[in-house]
XYZ file of C-alpha atoms in Angstrom:
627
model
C -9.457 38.837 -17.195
C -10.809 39.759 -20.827
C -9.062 38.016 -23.558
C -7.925 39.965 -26.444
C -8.665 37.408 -29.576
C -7.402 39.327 -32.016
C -4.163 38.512 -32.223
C -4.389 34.507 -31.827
C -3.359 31.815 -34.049
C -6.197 30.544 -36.486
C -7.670 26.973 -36.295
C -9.207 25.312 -39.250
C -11.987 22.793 -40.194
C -11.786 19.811 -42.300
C -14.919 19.729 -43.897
C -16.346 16.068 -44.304
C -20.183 15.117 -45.681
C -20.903 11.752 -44.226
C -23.359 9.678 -46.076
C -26.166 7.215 -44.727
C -25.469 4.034 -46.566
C -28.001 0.896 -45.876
C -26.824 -2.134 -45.053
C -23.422 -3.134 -43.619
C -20.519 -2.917 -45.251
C -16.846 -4.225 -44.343
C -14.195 -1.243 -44.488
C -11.094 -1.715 -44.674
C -7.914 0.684 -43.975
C -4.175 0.127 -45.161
C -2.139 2.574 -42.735
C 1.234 2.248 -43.143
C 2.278 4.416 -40.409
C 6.090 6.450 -41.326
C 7.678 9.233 -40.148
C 6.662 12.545 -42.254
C 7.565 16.258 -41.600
C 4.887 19.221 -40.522
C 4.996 22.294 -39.346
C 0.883 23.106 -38.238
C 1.489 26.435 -36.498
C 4.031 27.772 -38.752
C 6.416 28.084 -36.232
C 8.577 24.626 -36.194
C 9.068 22.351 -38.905
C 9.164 18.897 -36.674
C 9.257 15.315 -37.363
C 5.628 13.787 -36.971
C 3.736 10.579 -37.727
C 1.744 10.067 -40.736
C 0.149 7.122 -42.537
C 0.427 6.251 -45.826
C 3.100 9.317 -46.249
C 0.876 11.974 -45.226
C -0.310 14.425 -42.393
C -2.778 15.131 -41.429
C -4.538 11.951 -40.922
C -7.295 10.368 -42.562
C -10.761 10.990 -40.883
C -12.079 7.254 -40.556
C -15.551 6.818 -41.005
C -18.266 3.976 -41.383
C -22.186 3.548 -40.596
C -23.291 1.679 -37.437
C -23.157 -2.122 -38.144
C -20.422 -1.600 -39.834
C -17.266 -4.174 -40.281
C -13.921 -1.902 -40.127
C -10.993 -3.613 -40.872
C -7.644 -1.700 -40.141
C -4.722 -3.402 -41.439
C -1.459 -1.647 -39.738
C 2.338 -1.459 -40.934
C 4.385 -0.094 -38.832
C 7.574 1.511 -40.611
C 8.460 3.709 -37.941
C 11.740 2.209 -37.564
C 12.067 3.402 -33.828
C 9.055 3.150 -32.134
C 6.585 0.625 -31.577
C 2.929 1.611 -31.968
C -0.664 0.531 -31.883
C -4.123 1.947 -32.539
C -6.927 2.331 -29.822
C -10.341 3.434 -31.253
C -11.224 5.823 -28.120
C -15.083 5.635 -27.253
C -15.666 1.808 -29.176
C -16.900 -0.409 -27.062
C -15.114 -3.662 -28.547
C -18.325 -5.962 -27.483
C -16.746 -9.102 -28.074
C -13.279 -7.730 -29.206
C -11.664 -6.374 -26.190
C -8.419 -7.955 -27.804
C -9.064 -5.213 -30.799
C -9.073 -2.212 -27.937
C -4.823 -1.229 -28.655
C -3.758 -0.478 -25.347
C 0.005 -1.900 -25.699
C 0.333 -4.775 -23.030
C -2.936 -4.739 -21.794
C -4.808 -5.846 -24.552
C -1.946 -6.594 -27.361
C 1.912 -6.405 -27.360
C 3.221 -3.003 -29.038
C 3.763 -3.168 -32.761
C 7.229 -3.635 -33.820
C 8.882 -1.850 -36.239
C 8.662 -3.846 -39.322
C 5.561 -5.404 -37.880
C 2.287 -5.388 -39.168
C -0.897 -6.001 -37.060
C -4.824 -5.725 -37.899
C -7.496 -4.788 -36.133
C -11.081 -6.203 -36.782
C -14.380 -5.041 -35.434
C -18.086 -4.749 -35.875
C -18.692 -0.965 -35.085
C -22.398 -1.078 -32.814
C -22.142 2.528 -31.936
C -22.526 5.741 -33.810
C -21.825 8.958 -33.060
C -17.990 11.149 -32.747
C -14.980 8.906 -31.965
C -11.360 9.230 -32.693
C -8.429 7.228 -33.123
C -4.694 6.937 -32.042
C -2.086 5.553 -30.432
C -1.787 3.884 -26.868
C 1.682 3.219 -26.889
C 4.153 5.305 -24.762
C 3.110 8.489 -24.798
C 3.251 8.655 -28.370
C -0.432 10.246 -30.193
C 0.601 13.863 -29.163
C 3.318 13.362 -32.316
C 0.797 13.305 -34.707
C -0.807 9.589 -34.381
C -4.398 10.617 -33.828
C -7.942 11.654 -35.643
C -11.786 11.815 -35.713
C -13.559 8.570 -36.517
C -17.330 9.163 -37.248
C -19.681 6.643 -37.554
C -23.255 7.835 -39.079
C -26.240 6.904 -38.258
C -29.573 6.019 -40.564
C -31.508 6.373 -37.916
C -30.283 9.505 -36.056
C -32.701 11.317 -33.417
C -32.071 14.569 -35.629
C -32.275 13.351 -38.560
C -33.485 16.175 -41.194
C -32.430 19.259 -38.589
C -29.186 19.350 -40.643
C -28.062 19.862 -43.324
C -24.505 19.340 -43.582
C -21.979 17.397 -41.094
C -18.676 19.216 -40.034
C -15.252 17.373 -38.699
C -13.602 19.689 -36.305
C -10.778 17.966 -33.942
C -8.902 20.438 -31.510
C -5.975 20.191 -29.914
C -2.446 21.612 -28.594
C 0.204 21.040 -30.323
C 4.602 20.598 -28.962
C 7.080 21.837 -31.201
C 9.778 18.837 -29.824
C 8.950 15.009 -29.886
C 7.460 12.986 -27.154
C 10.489 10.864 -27.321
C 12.189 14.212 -26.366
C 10.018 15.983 -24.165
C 9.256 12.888 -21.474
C 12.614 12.394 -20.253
C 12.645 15.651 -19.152
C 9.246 15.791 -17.804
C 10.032 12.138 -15.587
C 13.850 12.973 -14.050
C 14.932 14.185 -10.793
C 14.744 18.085 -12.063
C 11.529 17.977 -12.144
C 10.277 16.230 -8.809
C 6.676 18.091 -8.630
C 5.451 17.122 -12.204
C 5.188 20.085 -13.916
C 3.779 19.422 -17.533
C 5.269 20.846 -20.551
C 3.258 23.415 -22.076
C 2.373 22.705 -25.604
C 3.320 25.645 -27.860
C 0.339 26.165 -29.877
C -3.077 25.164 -30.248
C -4.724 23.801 -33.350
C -7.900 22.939 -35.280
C -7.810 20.582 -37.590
C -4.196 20.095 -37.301
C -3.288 23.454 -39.025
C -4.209 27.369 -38.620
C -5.523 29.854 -40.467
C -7.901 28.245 -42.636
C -11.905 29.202 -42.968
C -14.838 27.480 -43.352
C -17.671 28.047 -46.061
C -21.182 28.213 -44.938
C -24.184 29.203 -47.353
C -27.192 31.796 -45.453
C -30.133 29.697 -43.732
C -28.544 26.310 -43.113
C -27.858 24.087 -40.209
C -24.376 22.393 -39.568
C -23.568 19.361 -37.248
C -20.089 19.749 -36.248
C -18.685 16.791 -34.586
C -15.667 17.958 -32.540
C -12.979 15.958 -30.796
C -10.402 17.459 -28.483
C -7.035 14.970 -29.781
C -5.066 16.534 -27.533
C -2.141 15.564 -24.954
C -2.996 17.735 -22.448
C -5.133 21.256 -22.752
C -8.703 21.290 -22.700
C -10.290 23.915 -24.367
C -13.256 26.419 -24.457
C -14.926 26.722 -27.733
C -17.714 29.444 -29.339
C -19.208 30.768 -32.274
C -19.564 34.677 -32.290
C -22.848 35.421 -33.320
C -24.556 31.912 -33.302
C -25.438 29.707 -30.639
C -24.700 25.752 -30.358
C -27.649 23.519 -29.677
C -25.723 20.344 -28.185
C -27.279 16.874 -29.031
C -24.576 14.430 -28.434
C -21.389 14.049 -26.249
C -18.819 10.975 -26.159
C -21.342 8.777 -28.816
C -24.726 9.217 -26.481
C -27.606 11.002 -28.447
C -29.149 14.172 -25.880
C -31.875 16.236 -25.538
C -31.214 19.546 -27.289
C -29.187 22.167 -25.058
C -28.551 24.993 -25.850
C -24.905 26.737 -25.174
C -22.806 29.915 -25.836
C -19.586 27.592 -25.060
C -18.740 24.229 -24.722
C -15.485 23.023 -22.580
C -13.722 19.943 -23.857
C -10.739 18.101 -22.082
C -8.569 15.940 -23.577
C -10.143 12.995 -25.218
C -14.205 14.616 -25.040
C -16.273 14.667 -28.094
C -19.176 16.726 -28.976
C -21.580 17.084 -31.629
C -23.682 20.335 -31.509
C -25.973 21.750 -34.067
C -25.363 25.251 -35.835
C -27.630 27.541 -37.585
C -26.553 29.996 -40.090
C -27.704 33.686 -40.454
C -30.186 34.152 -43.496
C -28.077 36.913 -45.019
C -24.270 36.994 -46.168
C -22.944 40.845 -45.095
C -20.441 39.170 -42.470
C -18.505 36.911 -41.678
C -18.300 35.619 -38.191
C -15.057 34.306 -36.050
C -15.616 31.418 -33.811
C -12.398 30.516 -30.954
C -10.986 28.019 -28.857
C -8.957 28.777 -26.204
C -6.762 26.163 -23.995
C -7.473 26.148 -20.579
C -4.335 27.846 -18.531
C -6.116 27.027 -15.335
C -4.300 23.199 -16.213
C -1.263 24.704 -16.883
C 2.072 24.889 -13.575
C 3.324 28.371 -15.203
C 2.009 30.170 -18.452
C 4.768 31.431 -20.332
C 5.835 35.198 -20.825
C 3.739 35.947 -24.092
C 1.770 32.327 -24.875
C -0.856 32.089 -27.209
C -3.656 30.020 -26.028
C -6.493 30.795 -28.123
C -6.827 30.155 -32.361
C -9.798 31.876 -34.514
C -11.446 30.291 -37.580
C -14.454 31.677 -39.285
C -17.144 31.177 -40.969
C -16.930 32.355 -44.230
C -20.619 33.818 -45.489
C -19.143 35.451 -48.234
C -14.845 35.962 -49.437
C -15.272 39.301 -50.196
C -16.168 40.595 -47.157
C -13.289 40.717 -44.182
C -12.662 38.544 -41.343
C -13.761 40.057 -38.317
C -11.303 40.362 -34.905
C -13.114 38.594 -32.637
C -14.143 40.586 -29.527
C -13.159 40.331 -26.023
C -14.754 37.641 -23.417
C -14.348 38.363 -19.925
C -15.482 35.361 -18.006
C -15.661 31.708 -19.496
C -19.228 30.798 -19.766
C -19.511 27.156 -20.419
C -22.782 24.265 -20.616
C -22.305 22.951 -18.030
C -22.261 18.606 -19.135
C -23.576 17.264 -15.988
C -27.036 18.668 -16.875
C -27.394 16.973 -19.958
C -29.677 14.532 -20.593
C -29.515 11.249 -22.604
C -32.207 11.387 -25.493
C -33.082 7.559 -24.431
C -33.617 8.947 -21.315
C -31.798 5.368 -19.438
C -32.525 5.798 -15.546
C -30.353 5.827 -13.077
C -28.587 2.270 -12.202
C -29.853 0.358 -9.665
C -27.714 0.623 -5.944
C -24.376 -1.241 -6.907
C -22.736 -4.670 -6.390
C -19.836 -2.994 -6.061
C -18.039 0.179 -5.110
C -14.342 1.140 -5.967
C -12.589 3.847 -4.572
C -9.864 5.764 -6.211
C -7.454 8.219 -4.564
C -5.516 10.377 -6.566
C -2.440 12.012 -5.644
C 0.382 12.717 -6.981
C 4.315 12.764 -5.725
C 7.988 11.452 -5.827
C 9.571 7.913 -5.272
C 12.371 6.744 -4.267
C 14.319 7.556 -7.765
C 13.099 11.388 -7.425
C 11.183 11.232 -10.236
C 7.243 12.622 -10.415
C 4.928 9.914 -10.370
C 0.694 9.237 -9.751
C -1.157 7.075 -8.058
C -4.470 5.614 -7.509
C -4.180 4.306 -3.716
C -0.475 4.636 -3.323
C -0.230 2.476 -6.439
C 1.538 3.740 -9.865
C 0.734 1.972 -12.801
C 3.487 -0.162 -14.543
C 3.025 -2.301 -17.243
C 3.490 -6.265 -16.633
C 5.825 -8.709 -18.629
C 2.393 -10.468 -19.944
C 0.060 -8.124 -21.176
C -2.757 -8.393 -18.729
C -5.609 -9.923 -21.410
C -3.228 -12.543 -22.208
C -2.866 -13.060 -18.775
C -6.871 -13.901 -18.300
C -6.254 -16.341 -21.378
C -4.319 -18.410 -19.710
C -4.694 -18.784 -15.627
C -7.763 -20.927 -15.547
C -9.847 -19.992 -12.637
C -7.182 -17.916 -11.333
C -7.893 -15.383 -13.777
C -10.788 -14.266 -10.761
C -7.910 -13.650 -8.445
C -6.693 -10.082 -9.336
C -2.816 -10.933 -7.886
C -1.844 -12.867 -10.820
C -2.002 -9.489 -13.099
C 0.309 -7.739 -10.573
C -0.071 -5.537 -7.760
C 0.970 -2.475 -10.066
C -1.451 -3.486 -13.340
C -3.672 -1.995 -10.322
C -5.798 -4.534 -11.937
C -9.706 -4.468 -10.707
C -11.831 -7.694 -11.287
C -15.390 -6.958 -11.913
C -18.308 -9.588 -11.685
C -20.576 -9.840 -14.706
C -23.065 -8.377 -15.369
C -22.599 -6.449 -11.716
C -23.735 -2.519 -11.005
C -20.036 -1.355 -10.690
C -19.668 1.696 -8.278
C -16.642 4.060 -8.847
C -15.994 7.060 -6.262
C -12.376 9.227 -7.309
C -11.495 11.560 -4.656
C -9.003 14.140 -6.234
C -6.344 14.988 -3.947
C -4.161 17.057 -6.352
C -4.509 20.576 -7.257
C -5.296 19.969 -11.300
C -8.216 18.913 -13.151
C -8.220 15.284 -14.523
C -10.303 14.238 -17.186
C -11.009 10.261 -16.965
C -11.864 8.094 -19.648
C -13.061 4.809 -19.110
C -12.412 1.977 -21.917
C -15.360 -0.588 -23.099
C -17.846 1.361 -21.406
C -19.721 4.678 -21.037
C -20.957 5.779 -17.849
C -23.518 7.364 -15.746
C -22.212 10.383 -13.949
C -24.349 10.521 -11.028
C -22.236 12.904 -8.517
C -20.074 15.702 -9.213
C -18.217 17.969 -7.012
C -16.979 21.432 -7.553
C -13.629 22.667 -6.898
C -12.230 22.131 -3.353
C -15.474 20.246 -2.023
C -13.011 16.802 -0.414
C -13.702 13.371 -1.154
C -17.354 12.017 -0.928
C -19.393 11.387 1.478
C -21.825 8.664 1.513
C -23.371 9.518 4.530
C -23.967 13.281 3.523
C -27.455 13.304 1.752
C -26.398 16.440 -0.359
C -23.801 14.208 -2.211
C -26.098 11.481 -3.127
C -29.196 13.037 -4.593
C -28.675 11.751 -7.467
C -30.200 12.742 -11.025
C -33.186 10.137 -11.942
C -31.807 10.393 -15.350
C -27.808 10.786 -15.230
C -25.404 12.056 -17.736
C -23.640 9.451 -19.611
C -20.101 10.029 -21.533
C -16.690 7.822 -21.465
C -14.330 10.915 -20.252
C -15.517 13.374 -17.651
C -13.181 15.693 -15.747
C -12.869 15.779 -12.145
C -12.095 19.042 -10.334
C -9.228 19.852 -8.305
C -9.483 18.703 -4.663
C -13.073 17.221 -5.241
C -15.296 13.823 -5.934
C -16.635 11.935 -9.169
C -18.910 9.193 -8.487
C -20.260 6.956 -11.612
C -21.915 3.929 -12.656
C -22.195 0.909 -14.967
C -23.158 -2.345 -15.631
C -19.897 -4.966 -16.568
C -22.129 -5.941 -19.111
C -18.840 -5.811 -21.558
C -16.866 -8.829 -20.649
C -12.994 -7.512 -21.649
C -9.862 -5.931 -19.945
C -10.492 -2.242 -19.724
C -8.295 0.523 -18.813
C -9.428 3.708 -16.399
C -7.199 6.567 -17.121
C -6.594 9.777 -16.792
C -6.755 11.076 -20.656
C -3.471 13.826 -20.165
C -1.199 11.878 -21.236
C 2.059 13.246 -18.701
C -0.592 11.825 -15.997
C -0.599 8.476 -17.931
C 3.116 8.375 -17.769
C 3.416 8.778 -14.402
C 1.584 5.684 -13.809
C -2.605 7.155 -13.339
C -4.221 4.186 -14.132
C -6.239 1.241 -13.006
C -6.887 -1.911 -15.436
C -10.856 -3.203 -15.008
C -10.679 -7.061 -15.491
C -14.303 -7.373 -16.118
C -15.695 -10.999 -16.276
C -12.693 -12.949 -16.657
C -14.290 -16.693 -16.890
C -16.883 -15.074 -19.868
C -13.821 -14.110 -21.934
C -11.918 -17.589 -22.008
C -15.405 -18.789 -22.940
C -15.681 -16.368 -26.028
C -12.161 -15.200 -26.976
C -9.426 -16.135 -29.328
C -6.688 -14.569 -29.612
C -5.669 -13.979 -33.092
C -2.345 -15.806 -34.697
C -1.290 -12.432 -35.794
C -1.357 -11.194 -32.584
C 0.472 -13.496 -30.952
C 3.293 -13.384 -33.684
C 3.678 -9.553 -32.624
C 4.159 -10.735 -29.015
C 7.055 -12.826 -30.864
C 8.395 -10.227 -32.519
C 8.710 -8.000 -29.630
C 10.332 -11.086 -27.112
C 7.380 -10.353 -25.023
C 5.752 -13.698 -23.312
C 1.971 -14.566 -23.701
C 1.283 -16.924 -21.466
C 1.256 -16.840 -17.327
C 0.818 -14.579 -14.821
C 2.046 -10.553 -14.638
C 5.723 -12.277 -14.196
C 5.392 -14.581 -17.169
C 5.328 -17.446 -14.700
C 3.321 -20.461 -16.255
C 3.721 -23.047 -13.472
C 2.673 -21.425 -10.076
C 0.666 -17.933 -11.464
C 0.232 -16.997 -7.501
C 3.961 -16.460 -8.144
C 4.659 -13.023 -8.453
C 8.668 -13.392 -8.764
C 9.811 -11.286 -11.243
C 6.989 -8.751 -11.905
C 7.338 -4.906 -13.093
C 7.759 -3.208 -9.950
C 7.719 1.023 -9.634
C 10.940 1.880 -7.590
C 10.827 2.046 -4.484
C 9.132 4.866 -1.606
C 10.571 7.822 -0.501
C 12.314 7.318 2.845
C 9.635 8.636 5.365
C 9.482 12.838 5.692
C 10.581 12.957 2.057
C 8.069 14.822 -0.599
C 8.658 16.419 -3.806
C 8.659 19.902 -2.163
C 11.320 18.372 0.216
C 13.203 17.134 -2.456
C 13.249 20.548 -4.831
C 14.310 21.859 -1.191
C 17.250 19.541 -0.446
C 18.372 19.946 -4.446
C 18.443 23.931 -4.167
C 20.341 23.613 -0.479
C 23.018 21.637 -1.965
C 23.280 24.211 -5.078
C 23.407 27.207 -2.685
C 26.065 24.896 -0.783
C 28.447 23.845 -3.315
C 28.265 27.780 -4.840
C 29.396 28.972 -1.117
C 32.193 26.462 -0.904
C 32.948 27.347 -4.510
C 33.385 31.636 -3.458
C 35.560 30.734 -0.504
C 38.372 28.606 -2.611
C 37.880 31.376 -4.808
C 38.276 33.978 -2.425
C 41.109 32.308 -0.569
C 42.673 31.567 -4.199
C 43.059 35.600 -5.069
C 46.336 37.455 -4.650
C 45.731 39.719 -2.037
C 48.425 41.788 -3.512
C 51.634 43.014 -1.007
C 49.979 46.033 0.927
C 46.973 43.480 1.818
C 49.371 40.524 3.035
C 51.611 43.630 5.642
C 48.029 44.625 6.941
C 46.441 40.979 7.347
C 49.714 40.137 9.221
C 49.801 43.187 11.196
C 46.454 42.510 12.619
C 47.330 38.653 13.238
C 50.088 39.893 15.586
C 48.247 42.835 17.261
C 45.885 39.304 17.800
C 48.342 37.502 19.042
C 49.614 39.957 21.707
C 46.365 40.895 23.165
C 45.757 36.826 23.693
C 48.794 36.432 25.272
C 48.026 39.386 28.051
C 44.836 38.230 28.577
C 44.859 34.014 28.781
C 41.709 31.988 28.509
C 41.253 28.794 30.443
C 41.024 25.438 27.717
C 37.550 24.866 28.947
C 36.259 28.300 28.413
C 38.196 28.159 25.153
C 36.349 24.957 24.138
C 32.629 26.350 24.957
C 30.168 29.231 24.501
C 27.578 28.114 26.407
C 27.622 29.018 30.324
C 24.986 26.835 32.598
C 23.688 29.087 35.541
C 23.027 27.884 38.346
C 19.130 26.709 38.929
C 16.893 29.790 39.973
C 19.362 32.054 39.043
C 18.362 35.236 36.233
C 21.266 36.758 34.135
C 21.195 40.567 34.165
C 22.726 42.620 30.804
C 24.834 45.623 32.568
């Protein structure tokens, strides 16, 4: 279906020149993180998370080698929060990674927590919360880190910051109680309301005639991915998710939730128009579009403010690069056959409370009383054993410095995107919509590229495979996700505990880390149950509730509901029915034709055994003929 543009929401660009400093440098970030008000789309003035009193947020940036110091009050008041830098590795800092009890205990309110790292990446990051559900209220932005020494270096001129996302007009705090209940058994997602560049709308960007632009775009979203072009100019793609590529060319690029880009952009040499370029969210994603939703915002670039801003024109099909062709500009082969192979189911259904959940091989993630790094601190050798982090941490342990395998079979209807902490990956098989799990034995599904694509969230199709590789050559407790964040409340999520003896040997936990833990009553030592003295004892441990009885499934469920509503509204028209005055001429007939009843019964008697059943058994052989 063509898509008329024209009468869209606008998304704008935060324009940001990123200089090439030599040498290291420590930076350091105060972000006192409040409550602030913002209405992006001009339709809902809502309460949102800022730092330091405003929102947007601040773009972070730094230069490879760099020191960044992030020094975090939290003055939220009702929410704990922490910071995850999505896309940094965290060599040697896995406890710096923010996933709330995995690798730190949430932030309290009143609390204050830092985060110290050596950035050894460049490239497009971003950063925001991993605690409950709660980035999609504002708690997220780009983090670029420059380069000296950039493959393109002197094919631009300019950098761009461009981050994309949806946008909900009611709070997380708000929204997920709804989305995890009983009424809502199959898991439909809340559609956001708007989508937005830049956090805001409407706004344009200036380009001069004859120049070239990096952009660096992040999709910050909680959900949509989106398709994203320039009219009149083509992208020339040379990064994704931090790793440099060959030059591709592309018409439109598809992010999910939680994919970077960086893509190259050459201006026209003369200034008589100016040009609209769109992103448009992804409906495919989405249970039920709404009478009347907007899912597409228009910017432009701006050659010259005299001259009007063009409606953009109508696309009929999406035509995206597709990412699996791209190729790494170090050109890394293919991994050698792998020490290990995981396999991941997903699917996605109902326990025994009613409520939607996921699951990675029947299990649903739930977070443990210890967060699970703190855990590998402290259970000696054991720390190999993956039972003492709990059978729902889904916890993973890797072996160092081992090929690691992982296959996901998608056995739900949706797209997933799946980011993997601490690590980017080789995608070495892909499947298109519908194609089942994978195969090893088929030879079609493992011709694999000689040079693979690597990026740290790729999206799965519906009812097909993903197979990837890397080395555990990153010694930490990692997280494998799906990046839509309703998925990662309902529990889809495996924890990679990758080289547990290597981390006691090189890791200490910060004091101020562990006084967080205080603050929050949450325990630091022990197993998944907090249990110091036997850590094979699982007593105690976060536990999902319990299965469905057997036969039971959330269409069953929405089934059963809606047969007891149509129930209860019969009985509820018979009392009212038998509750009505029949008024006096309605009460002589109804007792006229009781009695006419009542004398034809008495003429004619029935036997108590006829009386008592319809059913007549004829006798064997015999046929029954209607007269």
């Amino acid at each position: 279906m063509a898509l008329l543009l024209s009468f869209f929401p606008i998304f704008s660009v935060l324009l940001l020149v990123l200089s090439h400093i030599a040498g290291a440098a420590t930076v350091v970030h105060d972000f006192n993180i409040t409550w602030v008000r913002a209405n992006p789309d001009g339709q809902s003035e809502r309460p949102t998370i800022g730092i330091n009193g405003h929102w947007p947020l601040p773009v972070m940036t730094a230069t490879i080698n760099d020191t960044v110091v992030v020094n975090v009050n939290n003055q939220l008041g009702n929410q704990t929060t922490t910071l995850h830098f999505h896309g940094m590795f965290q060599n040697g800092t896995t406890d710096m990674d923010g996933a709330a009890q995995v690798s730190q205990c949430g932030i309290e309110p009143g609390s204050q927590f830092t985060y110290n790292f050596t950035v050894k990446q460049s490239g497009t990051y971003w950063y925001h919360s991993h605690s409950s559900g709660q980035y999609p209220d504002g708690l997220r932005a780009p983090f670029i880190v420059s380069d000296p020494d950039h493959p393109y270096k002197g094919q631009f001129d300019e950098e761009l910051v461009l981050s994309v996302s949806d946008w909900y007009h009611q709070e997380m705090q708000v929204l997920f109680p709804k989305f995890m209940s009983k009424a809502n058994p199959t898991g439909g997602e809340p559609v956001p309301q708007a989508a937005l560049f830049n956090d805001t709308q409407n706004l344009t960007v200036a380009v001069r005639p004859g120049k070239t632009y990096l952009f660096h775009v992040v999709n910050v979203a909680a959900f949509a991915a989106q398709y994203i072009w320039f009219e009149g100019h083509n992208m020339t793609v040379v990064e994704v998710d931090g790793v440099y590529t060959e030059k591709a060319e592309a018409e439109m690029i598809y992010l999910s939730a939680g994919q970077r880009c960086s893509f190259m952009v050459t201006t026209k040499n003369e200034t008589s128009t100016n040009y609209a370029f769109v992103g448009s969210m992804d409906t495919e994603l989405f249970d039920k579009v709404p009478e009347g939703f907007n899912n597409n915002v228009t910017g432009w670039l701006v050659y010259d403010n005299d001259k009007p801003l063009p409606t953009p024109v109508l696309v009929n099909e999406f035509n995206e690069l597709d990412d699996f062709g791209l190729v790494p500009y170090d050109k890394k082969p293919l991994l050698p056959e792998p020490d290990q192979i995981i396999t991941l189911d997903v699917m996605m259904g109902a326990l025994g409370d009613g409520k939607p959940y996921a699951f990675f091989q029947n299990i649903t993630y739930v977070f443990q009383k210890v967060p699970t790094l703190y855990t590998v601190m402290t259970t000696g050798e054991n720390a190999t054993n993956p039972m003492v982090y709990g059978e729902f941490s889904n916890s993973l342990v890797l072996g160092h410095n081992q090929i690691i395998q992982i296959v996901v079979n998608n056995h739900d209807a949706g797209k997933h995107p799946f980011h993997l902490h601490g690590h980017n990956f080789q995608t070495v098989a892909r499947s298109g919509e519908e194609a089942g799990d994978f195969d090893s034995s088929n030879s079609s599904q493992i011709s694999y590229p000689a040079i693979p694509m690597r990026r740290d969230t790729v999206v799965l199709n519906r009812n097909g495979y993903l197979v990837f590789r890397f080395a555990a050559d990153n010694p930490g407790v990692w997280l494998f996700h799906c990046h839509i964040e309703w998925h990662m409340s309902q529990g889809l999520i495996a924890t990679m505990v990758e080289a547990p003896l290597e981390i006691q040997k090189s890791l200490t936990i910060p004091q101020k880390h562990l006084d967080a833990c205080k603050a929050a009553n949450v325990p630091t030592a022990g197993n998944a149950a907090g249990n110091t003295v036997n850590v094979l004892d699982l007593t105690g441990a976060n536990v999902p509730p319990k299965p469905l009885p057997a036969g039971f499934t959330a269409r069953g469920i929405v089934a059963l509901v809606f047969s007891c509503i149509s129930a209860l509204a019969g009985l509820a028209v018979i009392a009212w029915y038998g509750s009505v005055d029949m008024g006096a001429a309605s009460k002589v007939a109804e007792e006229r034709r009781i009695a006419e009843m009542n004398q034809q019964e008495s003429r004619d008697p029935v036997s108590p055994v006829t009386q008592a059943t319809t059913l007549v058994e004829l006798p064997e052989n015999s046929t029954q003929t209607a007269r």
